[in-house]
Short mmCIF file of C-alpha atoms in Angstrom, two decimals:
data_model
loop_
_atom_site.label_atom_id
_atom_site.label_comp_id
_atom_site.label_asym_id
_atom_site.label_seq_id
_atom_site.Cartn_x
_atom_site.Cartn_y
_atom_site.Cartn_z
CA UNK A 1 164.59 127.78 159.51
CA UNK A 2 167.57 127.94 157.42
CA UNK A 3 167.04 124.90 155.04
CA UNK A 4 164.11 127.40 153.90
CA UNK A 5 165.82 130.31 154.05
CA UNK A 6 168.38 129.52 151.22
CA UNK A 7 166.01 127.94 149.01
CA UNK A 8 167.26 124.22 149.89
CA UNK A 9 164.47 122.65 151.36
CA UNK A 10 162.03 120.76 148.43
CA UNK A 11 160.21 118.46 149.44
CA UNK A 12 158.84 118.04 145.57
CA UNK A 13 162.47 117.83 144.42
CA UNK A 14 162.86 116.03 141.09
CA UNK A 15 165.05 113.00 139.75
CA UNK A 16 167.82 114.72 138.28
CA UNK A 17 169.80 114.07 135.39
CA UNK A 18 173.46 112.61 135.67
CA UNK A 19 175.85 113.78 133.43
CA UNK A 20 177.53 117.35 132.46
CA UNK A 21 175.29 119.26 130.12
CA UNK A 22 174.37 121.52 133.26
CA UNK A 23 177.05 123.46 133.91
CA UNK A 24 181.10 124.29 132.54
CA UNK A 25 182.14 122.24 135.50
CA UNK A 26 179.94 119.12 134.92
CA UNK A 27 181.95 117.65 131.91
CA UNK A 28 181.71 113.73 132.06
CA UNK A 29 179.96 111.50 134.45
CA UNK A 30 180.56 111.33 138.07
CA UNK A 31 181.98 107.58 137.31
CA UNK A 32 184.43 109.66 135.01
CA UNK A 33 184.99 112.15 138.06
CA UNK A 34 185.85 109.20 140.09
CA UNK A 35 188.12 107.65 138.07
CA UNK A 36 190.28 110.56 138.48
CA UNK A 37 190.15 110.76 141.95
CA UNK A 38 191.60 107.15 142.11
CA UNK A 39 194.59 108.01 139.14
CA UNK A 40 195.34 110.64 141.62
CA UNK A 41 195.77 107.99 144.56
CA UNK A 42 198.09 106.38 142.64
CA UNK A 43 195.42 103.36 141.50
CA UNK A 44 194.85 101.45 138.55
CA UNK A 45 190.72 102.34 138.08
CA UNK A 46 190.90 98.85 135.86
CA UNK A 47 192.26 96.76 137.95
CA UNK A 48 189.79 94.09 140.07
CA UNK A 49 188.79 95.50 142.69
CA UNK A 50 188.47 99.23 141.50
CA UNK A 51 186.59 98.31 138.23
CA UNK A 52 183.11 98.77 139.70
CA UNK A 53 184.07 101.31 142.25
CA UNK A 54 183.33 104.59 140.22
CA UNK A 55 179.60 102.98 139.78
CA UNK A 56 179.23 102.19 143.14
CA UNK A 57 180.23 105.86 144.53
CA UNK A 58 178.29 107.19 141.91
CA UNK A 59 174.91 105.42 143.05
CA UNK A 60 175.68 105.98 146.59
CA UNK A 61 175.76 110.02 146.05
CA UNK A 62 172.27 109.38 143.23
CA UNK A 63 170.41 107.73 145.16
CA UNK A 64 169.02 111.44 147.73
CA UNK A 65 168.18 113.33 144.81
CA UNK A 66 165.94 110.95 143.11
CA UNK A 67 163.43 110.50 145.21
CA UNK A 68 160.04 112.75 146.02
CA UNK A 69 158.66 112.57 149.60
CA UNK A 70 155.12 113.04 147.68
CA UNK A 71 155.70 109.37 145.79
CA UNK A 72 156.13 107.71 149.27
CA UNK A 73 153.33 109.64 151.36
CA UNK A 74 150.55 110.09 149.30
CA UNK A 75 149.20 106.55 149.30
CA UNK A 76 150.31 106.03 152.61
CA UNK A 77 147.85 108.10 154.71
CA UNK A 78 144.92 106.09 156.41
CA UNK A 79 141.80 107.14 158.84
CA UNK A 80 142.81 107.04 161.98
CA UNK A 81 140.98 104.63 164.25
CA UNK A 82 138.64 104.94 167.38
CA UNK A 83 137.90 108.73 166.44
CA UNK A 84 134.42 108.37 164.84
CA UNK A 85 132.45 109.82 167.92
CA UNK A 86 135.40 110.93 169.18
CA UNK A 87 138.11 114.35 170.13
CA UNK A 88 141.33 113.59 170.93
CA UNK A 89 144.16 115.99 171.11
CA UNK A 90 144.83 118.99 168.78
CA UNK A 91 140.97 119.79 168.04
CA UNK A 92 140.17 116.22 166.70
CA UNK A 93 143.47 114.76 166.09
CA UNK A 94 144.38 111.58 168.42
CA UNK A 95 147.21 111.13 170.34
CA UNK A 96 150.99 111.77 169.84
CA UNK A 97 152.81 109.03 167.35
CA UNK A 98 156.67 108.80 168.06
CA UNK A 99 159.05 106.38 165.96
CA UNK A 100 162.86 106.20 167.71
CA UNK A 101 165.95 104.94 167.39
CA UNK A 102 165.55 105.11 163.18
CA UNK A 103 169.26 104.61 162.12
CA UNK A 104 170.69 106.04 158.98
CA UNK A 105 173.94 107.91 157.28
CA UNK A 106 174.09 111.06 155.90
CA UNK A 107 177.10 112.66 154.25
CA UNK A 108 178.56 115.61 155.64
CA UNK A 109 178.29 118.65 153.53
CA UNK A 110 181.94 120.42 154.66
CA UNK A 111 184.06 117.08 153.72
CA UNK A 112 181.61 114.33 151.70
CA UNK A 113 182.69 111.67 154.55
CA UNK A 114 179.63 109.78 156.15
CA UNK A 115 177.94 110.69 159.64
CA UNK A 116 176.22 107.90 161.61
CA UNK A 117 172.60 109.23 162.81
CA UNK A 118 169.53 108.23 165.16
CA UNK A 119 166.10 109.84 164.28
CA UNK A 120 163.29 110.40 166.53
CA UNK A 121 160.43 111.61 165.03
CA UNK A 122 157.11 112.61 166.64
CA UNK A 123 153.87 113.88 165.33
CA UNK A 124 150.27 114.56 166.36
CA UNK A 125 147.63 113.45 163.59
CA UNK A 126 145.10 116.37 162.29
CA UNK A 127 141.58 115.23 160.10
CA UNK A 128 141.54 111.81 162.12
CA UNK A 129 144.36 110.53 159.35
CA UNK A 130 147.45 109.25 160.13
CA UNK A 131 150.28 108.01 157.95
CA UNK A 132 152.02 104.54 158.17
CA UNK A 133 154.76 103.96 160.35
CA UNK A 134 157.71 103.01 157.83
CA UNK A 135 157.04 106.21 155.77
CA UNK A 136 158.37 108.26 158.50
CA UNK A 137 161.69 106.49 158.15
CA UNK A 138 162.00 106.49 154.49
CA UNK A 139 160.86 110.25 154.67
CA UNK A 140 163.84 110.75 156.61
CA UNK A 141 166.51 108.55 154.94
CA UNK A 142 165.61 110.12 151.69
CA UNK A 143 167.00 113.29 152.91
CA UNK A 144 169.84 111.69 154.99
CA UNK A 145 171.65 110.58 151.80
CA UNK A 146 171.79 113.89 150.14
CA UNK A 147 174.71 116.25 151.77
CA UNK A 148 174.15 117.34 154.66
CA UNK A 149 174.85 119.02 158.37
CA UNK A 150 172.62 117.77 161.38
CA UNK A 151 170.76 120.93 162.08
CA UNK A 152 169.51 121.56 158.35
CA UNK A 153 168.82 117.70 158.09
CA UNK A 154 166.11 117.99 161.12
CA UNK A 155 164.37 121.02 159.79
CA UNK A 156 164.15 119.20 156.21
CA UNK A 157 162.76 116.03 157.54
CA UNK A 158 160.42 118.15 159.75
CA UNK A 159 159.30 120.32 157.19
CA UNK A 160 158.70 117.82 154.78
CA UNK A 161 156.52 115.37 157.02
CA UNK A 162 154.92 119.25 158.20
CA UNK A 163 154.07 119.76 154.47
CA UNK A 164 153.22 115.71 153.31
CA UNK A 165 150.94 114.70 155.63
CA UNK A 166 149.40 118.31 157.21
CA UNK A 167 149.43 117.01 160.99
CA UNK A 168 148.96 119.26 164.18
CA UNK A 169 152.97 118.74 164.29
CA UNK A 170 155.68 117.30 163.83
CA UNK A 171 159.12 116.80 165.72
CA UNK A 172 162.68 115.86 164.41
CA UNK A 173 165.04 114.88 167.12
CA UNK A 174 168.59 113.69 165.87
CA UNK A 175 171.76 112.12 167.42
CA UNK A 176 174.37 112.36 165.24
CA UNK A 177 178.20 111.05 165.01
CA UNK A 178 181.06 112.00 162.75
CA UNK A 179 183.74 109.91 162.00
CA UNK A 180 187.47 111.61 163.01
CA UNK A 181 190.41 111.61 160.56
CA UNK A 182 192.99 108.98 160.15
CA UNK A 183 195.95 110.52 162.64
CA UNK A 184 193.15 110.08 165.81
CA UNK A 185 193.24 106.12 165.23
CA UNK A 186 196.80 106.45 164.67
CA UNK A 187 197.45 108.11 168.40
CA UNK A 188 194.59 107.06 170.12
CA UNK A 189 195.76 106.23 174.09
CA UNK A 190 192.38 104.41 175.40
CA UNK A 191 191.79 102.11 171.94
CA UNK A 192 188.84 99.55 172.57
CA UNK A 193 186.92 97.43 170.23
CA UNK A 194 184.49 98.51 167.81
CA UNK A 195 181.15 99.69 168.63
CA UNK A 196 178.61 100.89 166.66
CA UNK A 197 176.28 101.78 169.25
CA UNK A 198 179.18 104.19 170.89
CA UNK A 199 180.94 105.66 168.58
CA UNK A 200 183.54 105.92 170.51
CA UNK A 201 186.12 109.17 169.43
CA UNK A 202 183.52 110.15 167.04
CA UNK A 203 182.61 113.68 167.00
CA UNK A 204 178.76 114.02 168.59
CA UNK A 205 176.00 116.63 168.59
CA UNK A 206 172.15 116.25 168.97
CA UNK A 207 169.68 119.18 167.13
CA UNK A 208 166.16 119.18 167.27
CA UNK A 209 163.58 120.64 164.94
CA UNK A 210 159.69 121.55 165.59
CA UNK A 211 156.34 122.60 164.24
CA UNK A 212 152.96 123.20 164.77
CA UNK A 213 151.91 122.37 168.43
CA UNK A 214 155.34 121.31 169.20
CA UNK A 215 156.76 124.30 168.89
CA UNK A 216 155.42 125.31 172.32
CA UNK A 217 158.08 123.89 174.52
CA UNK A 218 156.03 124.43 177.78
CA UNK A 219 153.51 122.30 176.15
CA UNK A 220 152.26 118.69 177.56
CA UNK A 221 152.89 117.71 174.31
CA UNK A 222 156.32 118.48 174.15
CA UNK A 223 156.51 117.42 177.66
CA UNK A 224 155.37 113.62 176.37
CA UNK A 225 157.43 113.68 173.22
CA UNK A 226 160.68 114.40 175.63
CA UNK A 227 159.72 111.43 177.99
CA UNK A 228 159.11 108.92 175.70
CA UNK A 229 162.26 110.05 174.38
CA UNK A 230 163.62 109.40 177.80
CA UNK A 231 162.78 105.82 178.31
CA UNK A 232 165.37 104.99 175.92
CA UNK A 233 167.86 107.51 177.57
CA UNK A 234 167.74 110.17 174.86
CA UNK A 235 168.33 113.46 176.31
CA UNK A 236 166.95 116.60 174.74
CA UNK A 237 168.21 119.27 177.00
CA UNK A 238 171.23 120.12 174.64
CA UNK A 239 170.34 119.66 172.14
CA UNK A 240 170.49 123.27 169.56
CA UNK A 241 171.50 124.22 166.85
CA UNK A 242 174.26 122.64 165.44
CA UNK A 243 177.28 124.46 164.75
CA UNK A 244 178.93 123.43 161.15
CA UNK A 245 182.43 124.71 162.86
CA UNK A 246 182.70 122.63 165.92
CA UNK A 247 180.89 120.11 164.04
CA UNK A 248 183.22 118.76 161.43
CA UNK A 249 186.69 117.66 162.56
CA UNK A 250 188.03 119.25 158.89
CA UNK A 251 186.74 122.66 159.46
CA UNK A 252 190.18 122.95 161.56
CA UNK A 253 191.99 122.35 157.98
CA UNK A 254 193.58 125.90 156.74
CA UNK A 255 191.76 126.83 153.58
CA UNK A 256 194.11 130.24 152.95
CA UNK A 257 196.42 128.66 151.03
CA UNK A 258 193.85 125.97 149.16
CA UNK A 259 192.37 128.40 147.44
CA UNK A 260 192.38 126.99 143.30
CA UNK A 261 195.42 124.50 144.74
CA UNK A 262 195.31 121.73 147.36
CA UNK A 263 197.73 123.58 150.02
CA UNK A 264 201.29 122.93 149.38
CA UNK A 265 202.63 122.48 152.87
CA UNK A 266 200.46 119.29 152.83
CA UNK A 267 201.18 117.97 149.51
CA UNK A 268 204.54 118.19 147.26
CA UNK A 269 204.57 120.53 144.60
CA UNK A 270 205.23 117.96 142.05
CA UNK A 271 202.06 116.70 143.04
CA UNK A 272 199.64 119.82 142.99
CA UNK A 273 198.26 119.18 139.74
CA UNK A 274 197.12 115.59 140.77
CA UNK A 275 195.49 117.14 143.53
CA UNK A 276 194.07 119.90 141.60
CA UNK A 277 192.56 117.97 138.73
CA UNK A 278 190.87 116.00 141.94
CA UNK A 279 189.95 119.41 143.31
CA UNK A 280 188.29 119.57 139.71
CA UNK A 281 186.44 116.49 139.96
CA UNK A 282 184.89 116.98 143.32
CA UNK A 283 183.34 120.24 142.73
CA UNK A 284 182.19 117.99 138.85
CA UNK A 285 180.36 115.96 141.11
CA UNK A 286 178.66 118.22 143.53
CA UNK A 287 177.40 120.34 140.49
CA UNK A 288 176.15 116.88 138.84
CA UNK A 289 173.89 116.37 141.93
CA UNK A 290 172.42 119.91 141.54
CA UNK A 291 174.44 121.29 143.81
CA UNK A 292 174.93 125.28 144.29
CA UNK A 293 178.80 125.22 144.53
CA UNK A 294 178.58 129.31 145.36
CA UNK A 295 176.76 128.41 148.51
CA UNK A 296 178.56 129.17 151.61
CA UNK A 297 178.45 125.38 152.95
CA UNK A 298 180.13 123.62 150.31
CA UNK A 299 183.21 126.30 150.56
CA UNK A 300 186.70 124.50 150.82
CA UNK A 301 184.07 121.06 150.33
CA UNK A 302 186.28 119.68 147.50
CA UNK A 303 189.69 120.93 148.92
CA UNK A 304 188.95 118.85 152.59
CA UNK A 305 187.91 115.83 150.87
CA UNK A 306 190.54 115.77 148.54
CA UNK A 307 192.38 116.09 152.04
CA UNK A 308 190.98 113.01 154.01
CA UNK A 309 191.46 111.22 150.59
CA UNK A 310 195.24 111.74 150.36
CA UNK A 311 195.85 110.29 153.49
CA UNK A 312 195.08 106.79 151.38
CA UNK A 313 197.63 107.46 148.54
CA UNK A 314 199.07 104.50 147.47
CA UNK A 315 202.64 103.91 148.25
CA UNK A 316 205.30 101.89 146.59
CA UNK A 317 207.49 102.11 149.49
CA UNK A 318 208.06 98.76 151.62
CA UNK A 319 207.86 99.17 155.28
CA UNK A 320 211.35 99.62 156.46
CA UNK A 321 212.83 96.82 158.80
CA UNK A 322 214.75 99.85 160.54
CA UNK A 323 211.44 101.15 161.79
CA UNK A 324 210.95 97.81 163.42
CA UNK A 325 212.89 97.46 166.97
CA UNK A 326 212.86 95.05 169.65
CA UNK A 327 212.71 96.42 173.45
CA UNK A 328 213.99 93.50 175.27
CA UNK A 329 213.88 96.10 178.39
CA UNK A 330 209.97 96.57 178.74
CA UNK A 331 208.89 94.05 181.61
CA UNK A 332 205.71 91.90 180.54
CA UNK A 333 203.78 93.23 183.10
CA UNK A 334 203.97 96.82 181.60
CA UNK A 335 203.38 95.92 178.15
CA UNK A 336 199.59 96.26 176.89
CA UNK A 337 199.32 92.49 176.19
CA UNK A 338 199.36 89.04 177.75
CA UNK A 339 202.05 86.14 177.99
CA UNK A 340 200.08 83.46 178.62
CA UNK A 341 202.76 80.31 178.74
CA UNK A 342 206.57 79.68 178.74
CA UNK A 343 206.19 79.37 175.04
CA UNK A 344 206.50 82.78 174.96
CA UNK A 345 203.92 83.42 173.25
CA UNK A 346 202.80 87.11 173.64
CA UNK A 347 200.17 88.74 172.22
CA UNK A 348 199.19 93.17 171.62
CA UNK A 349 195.62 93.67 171.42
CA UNK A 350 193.62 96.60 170.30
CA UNK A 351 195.64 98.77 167.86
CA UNK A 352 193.01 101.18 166.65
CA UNK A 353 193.01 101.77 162.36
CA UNK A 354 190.64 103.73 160.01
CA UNK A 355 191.35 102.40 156.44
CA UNK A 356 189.17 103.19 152.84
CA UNK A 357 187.28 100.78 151.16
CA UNK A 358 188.18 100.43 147.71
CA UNK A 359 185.07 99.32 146.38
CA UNK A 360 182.87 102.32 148.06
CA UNK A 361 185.41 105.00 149.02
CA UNK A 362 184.09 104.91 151.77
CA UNK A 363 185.81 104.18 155.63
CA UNK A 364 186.16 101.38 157.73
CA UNK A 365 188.02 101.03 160.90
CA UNK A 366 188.63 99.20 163.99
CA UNK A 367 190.85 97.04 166.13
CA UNK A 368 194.22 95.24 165.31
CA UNK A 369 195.51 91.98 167.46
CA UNK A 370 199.08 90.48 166.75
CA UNK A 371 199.83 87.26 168.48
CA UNK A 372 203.37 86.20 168.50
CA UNK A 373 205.99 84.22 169.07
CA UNK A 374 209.51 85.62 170.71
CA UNK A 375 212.39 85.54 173.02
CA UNK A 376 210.59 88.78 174.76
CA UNK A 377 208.32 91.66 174.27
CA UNK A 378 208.04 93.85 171.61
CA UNK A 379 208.11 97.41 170.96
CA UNK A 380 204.17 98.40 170.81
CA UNK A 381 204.82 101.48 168.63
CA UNK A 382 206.47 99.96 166.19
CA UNK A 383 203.58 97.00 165.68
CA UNK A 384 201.12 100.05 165.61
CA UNK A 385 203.83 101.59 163.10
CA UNK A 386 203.11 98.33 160.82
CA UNK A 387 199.10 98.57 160.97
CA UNK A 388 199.03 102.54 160.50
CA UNK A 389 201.34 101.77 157.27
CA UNK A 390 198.92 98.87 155.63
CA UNK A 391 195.28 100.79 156.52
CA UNK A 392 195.96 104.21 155.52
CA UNK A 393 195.67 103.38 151.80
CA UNK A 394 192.70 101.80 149.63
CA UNK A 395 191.79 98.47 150.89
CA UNK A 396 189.89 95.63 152.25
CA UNK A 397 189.92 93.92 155.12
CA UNK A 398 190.87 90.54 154.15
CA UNK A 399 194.19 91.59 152.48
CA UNK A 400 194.74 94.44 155.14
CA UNK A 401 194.94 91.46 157.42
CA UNK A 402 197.36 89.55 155.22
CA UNK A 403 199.83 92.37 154.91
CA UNK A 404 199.76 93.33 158.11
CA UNK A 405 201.08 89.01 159.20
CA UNK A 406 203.60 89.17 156.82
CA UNK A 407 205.29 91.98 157.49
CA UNK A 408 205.31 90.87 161.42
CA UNK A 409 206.11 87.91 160.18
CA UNK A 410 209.13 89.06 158.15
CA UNK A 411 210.69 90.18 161.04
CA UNK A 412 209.47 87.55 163.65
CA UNK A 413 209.99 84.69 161.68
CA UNK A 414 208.35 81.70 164.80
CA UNK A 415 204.83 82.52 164.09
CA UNK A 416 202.33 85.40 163.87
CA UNK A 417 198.37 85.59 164.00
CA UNK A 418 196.56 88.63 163.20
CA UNK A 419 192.58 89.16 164.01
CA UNK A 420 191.00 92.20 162.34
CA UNK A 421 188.19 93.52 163.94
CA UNK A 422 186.40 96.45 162.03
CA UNK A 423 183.29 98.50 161.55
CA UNK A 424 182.53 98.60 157.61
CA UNK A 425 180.69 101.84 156.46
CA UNK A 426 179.68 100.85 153.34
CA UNK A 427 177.91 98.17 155.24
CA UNK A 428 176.09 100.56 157.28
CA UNK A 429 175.16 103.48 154.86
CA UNK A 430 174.66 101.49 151.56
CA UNK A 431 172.75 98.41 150.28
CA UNK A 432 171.86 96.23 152.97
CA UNK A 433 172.25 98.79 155.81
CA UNK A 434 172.68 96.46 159.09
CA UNK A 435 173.30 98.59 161.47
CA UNK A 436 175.81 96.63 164.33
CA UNK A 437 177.40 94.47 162.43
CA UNK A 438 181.01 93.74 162.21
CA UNK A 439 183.59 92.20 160.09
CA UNK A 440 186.34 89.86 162.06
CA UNK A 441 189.15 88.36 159.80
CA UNK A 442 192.33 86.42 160.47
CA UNK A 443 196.01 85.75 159.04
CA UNK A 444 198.64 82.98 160.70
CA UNK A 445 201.60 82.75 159.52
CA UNK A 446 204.67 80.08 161.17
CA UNK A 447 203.90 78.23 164.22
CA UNK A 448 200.28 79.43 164.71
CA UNK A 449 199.25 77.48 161.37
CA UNK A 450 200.11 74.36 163.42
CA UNK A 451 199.26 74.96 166.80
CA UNK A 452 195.71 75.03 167.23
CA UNK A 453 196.51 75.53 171.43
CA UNK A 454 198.41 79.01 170.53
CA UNK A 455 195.76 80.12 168.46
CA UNK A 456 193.21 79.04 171.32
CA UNK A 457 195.09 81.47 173.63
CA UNK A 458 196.01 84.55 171.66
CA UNK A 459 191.66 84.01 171.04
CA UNK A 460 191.50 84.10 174.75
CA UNK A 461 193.55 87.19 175.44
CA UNK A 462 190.83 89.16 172.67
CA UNK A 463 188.20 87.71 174.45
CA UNK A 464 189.65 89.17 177.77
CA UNK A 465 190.38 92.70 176.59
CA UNK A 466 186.62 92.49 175.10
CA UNK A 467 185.20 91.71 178.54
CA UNK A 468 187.41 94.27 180.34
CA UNK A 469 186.35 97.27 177.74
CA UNK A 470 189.93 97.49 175.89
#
């Protein structure tokens, strides 16, 4: 198992302490670390909004390495019922326990951005004890928020329920999705709504980890584990070992010239020691969480973050009305919309956007409908143009939506309506954690403000593409 192997795996891991008396790197507090990360985006880290944002990232990366799996076990394990005068499986031991579908977030190890994960976990009780049902999860989500790739992630979890409660054995299956970088939303062909239970254009891999009895994959046991697995149309068959290179989209990134400098052909060179004193702060942080920055892993880890982050520098420059053209030629019926009256009122549904929090740093990302009035259609690469230009920088959704209907609107002066439909990660991986929800906001501008019947059809069109899949 590797997590053993390098001396990762802990399951008696302490709380460590914050700060940067540890190490020459760890000078400051990862709030301080922070802070420069958003001066080098170009942001105010005083203004409202960003204030509480360097506490907020900070508790988010905390909150893994403070915990013990021992603390959350050890009053947790209970005798198992209806064994008294009885043998069950595994010399004594009842029957196989499986929890499914246990969502959580991890972040990925090569880049710090968030993966979206299902757990399975399965285990056979030993000593006629068995442990209660939520500690599974928590066992799992405690090692979820530390950094991460899938395949080390299932053996930790595994090991540590192995080790905690001493069962005949234990299974880890896992079903993970990472998120893609910015330029995918921007030239996505097939765009569709957002859907947490898809993923849809995420990057996707399953692993699997075993011990004990389960380690026997001829076994009835394993057998069992796999169909109940099955009834909710999780397939085992691939899943292996995960491989860190085809797993994270930035492994592609060209780390030759990175090396002590964010790579020049991506960045100006007026601009490298921005990036670098980010560079700086990154690896601050990993060491603050007790990181080993020399392990292989975590190689080029500041440098591709520091990447994905860039692609949310603030700009200063106004979206030009030059990029903005009308294509009278394009024939309604070919454009990816609907004209629903002779009010010509049109509307261009589903332009896909990944955008950055500003108060977590973290992504969201979605769907983009523009309703309209005009004399004819409009040039669909120039609206998706206008939403690329507004998301890829630090936001939220409510003003995201704003911008985005009043620069349409500054060109199309009749009336413009704008629905924002988006997946919020912070939502997901941090504080309340609901899984499936979504976040639907909306701008009008002009005519729409008035016309309640527009807005009732440019609803109707969304509600159309959302029945027909995109």
């Amino acid at each position: 198992m590797g997590a053993l192997e390098d001396g990762r795996f802990d399951p008696e891991i302490p709380a460590i302490a914050i700060g940067g008396k540890g190490g020459e790197l760890g000078t400051g507090t990862i709030e301080d670390h922070v802070r420069v990360l958003l001066k080098g985006l170009g942001e105010d880290p005083e203004r409202e909004g960003l204030r509480k944002t360097p506490m907020r990232v900070a508790k988010a990366f905390r909150d893994g390495y403070r915990q013990k799996v021992k603390d959350i076990v050890q009053d947790a394990l209970f005798p198992e019922a209806g064994l008294d005068n009885g043998t069950g499986q595994a010399g004594g031991a009842g029957g196989l326990v499986v929890v499914r579908d246990i969502n959580l977030f991890s972040f990925c190890e090569s880049c710090l951005l968030p993966f979206s994960i299902q757990c399975h976990v399965g285990y056979v009780p030993s000593g006629k004890r068995v442990v209660g049902l939520s500690k599974l999860s928590r066992v799992a989500d405690i090692y979820a928020k530390r950094l991460q790739e899938p395949k080390r992630l299932a053996d930790e979890v595994c090991w540590a329920l192995q080790n905690s409660i001493n069962p005949a054995g234990v299974s880890v299956a896992l079903q993970c999705w990472h998120i893609r970088f910015p330029e995918v939303f921007k030239c996505n062909p097939n765009p569709s709504h957002p859907s947490r239970s898809t993923m849809q254009g995420w990057v996707r891999t399953t692993v699997c980890s075993s011990t004990g009895i389960f380690n026997d994959k001829n076994s009835s046991l394993w057998d069992e584990f796999h169909g109940l697995l099955k009834l909710r149309g999780i397939n085992l068959s691939d899943a292996g070992c995960s491989s860190i290179h085809s797993w994270c989209p930035s492994m592609s990134l060209d780390l030759t010239e990175c090396h002590g400098n964010i790579s020049r052909s991506n960045f100006p060179i007026g601009k490298v020691s921005s990036q670098s004193a980010m560079v700086a702060a990154v690896s601050s942080i990993l060491q603050s969480l007790g990181e080993d920055l020399s392990r292989k892993e975590l190689f080029g880890t500041p440098y591709r973050y520091v990447h994905w982050l860039m692609n949310f520098r603030r700009s200063n420059l106004d979206f030009k009305q030059t990029k903005f053209t009308i294509n009278s030629a394009h024939s309604c019926e070919k454009v990816n919309g609907y004209i629903h009256s002779k009010d010509e009122i049109h509307s261009e549904l589903n332009f896909p956007f990944c955008a950055q929090c500003e108060h977590h740093l973290l992504p969201f990302h979605g769907v983009v409908h523009i309703g309209f009035f005009h004399d004819g259609p409009i040039d669909r690469s120039a609206l998706q143009s206008i939403v690329h230009f507004y998301a890829c920088k630090l936001q939220v959704q409510e003003r995201l939506t704003r911008q985005i209907a009043e620069a349409v609107y500054s060109f199309l002066a009749k009336g413009v309506m704008v629905v924002v439909e988006a997946n919020h990660i912070c939502m997901i991986s941090r504080g309340i954690e609901k899984v499936g929800s979504s976040t639907a906001t909306m701008a009008m501008m002009g005519q729409f403000t008035t016309d309640s019947t527009a807005r009732a059809l440019v609803l109707e069109a969304i509600s159309m593409s959302t029945a027909t899949g995109g």
